[in-house]
PDB file of C-alpha atoms in Angstrom:
ATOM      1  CA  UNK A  47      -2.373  16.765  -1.881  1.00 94.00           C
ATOM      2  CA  UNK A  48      -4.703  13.653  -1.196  1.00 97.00           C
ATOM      3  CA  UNK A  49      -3.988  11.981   1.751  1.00 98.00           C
ATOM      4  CA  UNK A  50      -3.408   7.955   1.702  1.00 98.00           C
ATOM      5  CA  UNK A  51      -5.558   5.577   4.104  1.00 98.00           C
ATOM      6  CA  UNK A  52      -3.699   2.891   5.858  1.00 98.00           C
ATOM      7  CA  UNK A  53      -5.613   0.564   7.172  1.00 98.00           C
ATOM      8  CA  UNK A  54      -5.036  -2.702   9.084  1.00 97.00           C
ATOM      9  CA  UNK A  55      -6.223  -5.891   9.653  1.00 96.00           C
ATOM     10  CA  UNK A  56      -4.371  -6.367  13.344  1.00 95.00           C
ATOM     11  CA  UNK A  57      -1.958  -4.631  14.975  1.00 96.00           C
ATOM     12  CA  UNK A  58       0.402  -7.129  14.673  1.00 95.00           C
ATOM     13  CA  UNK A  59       0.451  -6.301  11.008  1.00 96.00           C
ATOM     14  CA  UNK A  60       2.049  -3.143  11.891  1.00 97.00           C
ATOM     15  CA  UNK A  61       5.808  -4.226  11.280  1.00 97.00           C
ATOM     16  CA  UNK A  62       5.191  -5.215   7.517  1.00 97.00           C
ATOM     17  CA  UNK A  63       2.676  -1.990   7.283  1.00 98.00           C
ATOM     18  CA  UNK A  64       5.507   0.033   8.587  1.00 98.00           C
ATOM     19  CA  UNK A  65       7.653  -0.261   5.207  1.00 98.00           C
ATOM     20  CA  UNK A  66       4.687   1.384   3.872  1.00 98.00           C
ATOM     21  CA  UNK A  67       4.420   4.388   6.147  1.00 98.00           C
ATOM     22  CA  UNK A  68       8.284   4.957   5.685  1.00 98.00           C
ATOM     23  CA  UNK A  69       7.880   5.015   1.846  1.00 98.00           C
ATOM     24  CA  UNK A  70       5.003   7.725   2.598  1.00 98.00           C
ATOM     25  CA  UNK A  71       6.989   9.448   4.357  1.00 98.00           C
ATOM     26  CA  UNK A  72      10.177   9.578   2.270  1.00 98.00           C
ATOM     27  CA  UNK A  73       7.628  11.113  -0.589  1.00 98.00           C
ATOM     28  CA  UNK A  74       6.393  13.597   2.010  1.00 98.00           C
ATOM     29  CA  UNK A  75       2.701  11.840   1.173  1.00 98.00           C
ATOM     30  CA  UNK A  76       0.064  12.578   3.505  1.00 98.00           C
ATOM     31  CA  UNK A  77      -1.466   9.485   5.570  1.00 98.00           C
ATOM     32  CA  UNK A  78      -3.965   8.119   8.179  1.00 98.00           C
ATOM     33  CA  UNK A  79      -2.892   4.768   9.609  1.00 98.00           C
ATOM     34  CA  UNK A  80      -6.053   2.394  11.694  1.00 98.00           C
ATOM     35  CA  UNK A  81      -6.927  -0.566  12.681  1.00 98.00           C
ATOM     36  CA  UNK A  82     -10.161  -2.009  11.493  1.00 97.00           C
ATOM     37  CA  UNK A  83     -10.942  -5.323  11.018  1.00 96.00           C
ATOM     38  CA  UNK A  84     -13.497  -6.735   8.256  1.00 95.00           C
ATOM     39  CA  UNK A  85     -14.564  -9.366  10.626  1.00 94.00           C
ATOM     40  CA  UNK A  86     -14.356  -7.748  14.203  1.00 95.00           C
ATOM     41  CA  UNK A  87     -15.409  -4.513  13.386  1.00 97.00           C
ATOM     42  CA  UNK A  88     -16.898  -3.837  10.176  1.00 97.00           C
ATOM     43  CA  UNK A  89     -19.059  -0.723  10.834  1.00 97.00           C
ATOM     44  CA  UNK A  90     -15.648   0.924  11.637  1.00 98.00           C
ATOM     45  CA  UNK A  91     -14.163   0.025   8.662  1.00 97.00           C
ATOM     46  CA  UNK A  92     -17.204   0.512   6.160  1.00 98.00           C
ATOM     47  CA  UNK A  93     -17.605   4.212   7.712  1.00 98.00           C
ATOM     48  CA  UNK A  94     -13.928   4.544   6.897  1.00 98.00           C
ATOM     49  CA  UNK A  95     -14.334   3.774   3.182  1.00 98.00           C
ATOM     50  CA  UNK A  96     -18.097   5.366   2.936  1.00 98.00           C
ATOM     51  CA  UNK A  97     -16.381   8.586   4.268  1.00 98.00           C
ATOM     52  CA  UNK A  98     -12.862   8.454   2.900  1.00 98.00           C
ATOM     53  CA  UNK A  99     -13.382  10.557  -0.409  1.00 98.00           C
ATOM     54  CA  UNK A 100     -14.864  13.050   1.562  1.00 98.00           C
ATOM     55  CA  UNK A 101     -12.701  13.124   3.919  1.00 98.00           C
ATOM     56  CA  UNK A 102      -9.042  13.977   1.286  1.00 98.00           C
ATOM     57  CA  UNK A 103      -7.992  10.656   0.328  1.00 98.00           C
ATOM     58  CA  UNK A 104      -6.905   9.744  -2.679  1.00 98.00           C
ATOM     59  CA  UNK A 105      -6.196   6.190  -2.529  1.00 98.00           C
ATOM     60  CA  UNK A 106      -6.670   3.448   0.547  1.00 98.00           C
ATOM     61  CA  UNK A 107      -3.783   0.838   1.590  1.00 98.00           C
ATOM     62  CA  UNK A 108      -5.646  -2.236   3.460  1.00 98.00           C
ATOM     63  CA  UNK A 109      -3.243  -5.437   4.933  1.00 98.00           C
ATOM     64  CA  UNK A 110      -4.491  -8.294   6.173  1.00 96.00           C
ATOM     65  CA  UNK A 111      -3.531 -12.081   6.297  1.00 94.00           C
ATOM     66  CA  UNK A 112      -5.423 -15.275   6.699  1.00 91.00           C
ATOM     67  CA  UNK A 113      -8.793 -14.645   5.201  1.00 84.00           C
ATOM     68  CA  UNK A 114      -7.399 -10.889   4.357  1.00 90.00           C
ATOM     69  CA  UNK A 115     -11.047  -9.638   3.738  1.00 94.00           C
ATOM     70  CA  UNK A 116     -10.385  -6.456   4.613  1.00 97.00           C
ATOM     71  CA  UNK A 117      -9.232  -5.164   0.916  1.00 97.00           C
ATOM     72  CA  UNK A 118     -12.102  -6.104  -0.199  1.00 97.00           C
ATOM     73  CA  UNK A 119     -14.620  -5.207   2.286  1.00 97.00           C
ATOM     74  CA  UNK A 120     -13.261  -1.414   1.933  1.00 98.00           C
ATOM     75  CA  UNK A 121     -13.546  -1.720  -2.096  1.00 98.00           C
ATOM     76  CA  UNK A 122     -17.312  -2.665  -1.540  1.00 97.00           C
ATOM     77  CA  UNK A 123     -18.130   0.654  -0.073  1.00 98.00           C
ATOM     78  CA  UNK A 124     -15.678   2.938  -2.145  1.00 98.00           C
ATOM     79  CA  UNK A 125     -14.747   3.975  -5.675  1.00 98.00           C
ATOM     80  CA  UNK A 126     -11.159   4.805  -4.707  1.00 98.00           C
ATOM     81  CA  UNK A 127      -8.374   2.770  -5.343  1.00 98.00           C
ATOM     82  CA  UNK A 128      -8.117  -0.075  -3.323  1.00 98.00           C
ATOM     83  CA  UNK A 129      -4.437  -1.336  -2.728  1.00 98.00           C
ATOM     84  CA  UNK A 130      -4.361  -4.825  -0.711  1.00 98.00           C
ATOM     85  CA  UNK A 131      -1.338  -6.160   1.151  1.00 98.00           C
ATOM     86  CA  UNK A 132      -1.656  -9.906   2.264  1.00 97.00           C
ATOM     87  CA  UNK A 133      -0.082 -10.253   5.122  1.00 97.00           C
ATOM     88  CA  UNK A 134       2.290 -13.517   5.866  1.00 95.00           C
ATOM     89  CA  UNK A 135       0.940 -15.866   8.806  1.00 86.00           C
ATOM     90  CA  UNK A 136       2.066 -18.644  10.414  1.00 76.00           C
ATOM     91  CA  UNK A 137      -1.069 -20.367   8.272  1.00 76.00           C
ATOM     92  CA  UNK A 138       0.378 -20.846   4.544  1.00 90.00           C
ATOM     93  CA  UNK A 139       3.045 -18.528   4.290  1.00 92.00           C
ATOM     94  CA  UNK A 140       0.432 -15.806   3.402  1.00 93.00           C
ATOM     95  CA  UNK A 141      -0.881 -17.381   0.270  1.00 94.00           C
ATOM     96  CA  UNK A 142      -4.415 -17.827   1.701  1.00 94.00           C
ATOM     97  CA  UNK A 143      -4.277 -14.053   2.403  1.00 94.00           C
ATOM     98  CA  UNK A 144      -3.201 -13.544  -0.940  1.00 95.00           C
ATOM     99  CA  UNK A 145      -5.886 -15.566  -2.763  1.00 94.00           C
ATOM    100  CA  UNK A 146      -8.222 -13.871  -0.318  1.00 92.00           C
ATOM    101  CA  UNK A 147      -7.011 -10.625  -1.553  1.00 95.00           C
ATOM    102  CA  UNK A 148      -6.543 -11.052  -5.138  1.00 95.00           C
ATOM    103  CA  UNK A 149      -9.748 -13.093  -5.860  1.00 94.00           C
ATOM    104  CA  UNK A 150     -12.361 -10.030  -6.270  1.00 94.00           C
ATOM    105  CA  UNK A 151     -15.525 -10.231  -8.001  1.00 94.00           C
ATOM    106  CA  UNK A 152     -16.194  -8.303 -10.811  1.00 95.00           C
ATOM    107  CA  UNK A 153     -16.952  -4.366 -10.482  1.00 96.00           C
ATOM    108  CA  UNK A 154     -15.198  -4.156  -7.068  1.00 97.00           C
ATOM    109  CA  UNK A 155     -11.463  -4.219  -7.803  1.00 97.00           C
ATOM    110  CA  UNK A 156      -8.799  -4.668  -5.756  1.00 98.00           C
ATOM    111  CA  UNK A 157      -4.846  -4.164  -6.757  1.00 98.00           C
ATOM    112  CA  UNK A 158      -2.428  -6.451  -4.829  1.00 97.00           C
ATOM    113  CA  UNK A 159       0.967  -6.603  -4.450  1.00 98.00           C
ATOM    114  CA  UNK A 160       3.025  -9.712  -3.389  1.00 97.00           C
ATOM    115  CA  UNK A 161       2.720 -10.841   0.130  1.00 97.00           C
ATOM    116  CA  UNK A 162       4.332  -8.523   2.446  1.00 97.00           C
ATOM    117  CA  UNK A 163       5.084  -5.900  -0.304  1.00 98.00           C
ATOM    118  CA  UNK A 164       4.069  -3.205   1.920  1.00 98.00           C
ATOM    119  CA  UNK A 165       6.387  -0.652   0.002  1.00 98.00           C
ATOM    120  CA  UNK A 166       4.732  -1.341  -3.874  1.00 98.00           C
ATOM    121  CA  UNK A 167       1.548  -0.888  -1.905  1.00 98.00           C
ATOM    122  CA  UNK A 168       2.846   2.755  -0.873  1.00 98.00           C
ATOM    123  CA  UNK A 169       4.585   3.335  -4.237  1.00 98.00           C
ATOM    124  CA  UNK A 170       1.500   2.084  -6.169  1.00 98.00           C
ATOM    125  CA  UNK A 171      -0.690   4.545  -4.044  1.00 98.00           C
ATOM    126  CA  UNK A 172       1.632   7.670  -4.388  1.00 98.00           C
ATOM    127  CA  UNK A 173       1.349   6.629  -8.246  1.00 98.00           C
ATOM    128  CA  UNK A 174      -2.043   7.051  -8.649  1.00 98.00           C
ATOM    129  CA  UNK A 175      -2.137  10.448  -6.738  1.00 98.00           C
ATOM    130  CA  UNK A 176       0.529  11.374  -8.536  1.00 98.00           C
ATOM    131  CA  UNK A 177      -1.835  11.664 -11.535  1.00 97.00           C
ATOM    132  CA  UNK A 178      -3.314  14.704 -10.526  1.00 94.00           C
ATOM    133  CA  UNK A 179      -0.062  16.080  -8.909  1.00 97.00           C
ATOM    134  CA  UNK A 180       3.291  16.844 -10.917  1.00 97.00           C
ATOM    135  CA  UNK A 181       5.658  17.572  -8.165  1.00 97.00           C
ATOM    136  CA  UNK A 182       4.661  14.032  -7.032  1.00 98.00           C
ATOM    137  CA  UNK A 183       5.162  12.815 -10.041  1.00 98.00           C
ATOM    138  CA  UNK A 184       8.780  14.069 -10.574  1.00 98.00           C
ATOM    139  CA  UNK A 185       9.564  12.920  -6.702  1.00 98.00           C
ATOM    140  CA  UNK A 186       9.200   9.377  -8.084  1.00 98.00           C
ATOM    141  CA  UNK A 187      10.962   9.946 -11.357  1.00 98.00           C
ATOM    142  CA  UNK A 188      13.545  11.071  -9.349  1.00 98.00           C
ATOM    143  CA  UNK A 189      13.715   8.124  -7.079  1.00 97.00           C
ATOM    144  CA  UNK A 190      13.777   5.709  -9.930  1.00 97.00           C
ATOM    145  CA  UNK A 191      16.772   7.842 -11.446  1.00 98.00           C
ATOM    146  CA  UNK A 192      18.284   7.030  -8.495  1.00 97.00           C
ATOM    147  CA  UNK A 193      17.649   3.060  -7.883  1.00 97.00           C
ATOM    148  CA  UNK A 194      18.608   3.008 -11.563  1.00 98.00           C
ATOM    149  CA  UNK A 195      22.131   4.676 -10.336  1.00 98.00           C
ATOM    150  CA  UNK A 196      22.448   2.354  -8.026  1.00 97.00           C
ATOM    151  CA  UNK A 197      22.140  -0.794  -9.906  1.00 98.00           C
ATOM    152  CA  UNK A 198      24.778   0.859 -12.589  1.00 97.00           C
ATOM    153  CA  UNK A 199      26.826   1.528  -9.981  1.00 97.00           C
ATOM    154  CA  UNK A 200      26.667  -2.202  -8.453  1.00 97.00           C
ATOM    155  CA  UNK A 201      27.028  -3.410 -12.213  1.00 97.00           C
ATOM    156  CA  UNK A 202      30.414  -1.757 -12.700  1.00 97.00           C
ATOM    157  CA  UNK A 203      31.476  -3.052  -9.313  1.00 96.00           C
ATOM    158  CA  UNK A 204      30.747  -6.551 -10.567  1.00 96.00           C
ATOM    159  CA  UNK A 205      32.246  -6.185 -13.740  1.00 97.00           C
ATOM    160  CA  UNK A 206      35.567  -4.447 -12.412  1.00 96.00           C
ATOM    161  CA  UNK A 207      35.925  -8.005 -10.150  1.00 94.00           C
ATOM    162  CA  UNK A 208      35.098 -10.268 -13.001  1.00 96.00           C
TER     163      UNK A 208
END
């Protein structure tokens, strides 16, 4: 199975990237987790994504906020997927890191999920891997059979009481 990358912006990033690690987990996905910054140290982070289909991954997770260039800065020197996770700061409630991270130029994409949404990220990555793997793939059919359960199960609740 292709592992995922995880890669961060800060450490202090760490308790939004978390929800995607524990999603990763739960699937029994394969990850690396680092910190490398686009701006403070962007030979790290360009070796990461020069190397990281070479290396077993399948699809790279990058978080960031405030100028969140790091999403795209590992998209510029890879052809795998590129899933980008702006972070929420004290600066704009995260929507600079979201414009930052949604804004691409053409020919290097970058998927993003809604600020903080550190557990689509994980669920978008184990998607795409899931392409290529069918026990994956049932592992998340099952766990939307179950969140659909759930939501019956709430519904009936409600509609018992009123």
């Amino acid at each position: 199975m292709k592992k995922v990358g995880i890669i961060m912006g800060s450490d202090s990033d760490l308790p939004v990237v978390e929800k995607a690690i524990n999603t990763l987990k739960n699937f029994e996905v394969p990850y690396e987790v680092h910190v490398y910054s686009a701006h403070r140290t962007p030979i790290e982070a360009r070796d990461f994504s020069v190397n990281a289909r070479e290396n077993g991954f399948g699809a790279i997770i990058a978080a960031a906020g405030k100028a969140a260039h790091l999403a795209g800065a590992i998209a510029a020197n890879t052809t795998l997927p590129v899933i980008g996770i702006p972070i929420k700061s004290s600066t704009l409630d995260g929507l600079d890191a979201l414009l930052s991270t949604v804004q691409m130029p053409s020919g290097i994409p970058v998927a993003t999920v809604a600020i903080d949404g550190a557990e689509n990220a994980a669920l978008l990555a184990i998607e795409i891997i899931a392409v290529e793997d069918k026990a994956l793939a049932e592992k998340l059919n099952d766990a939307r059979k179950k969140a659909s359960e759930k939501v019956l199960a709430k519904n009936k609740e409600i509609e018992a009481k009123y």
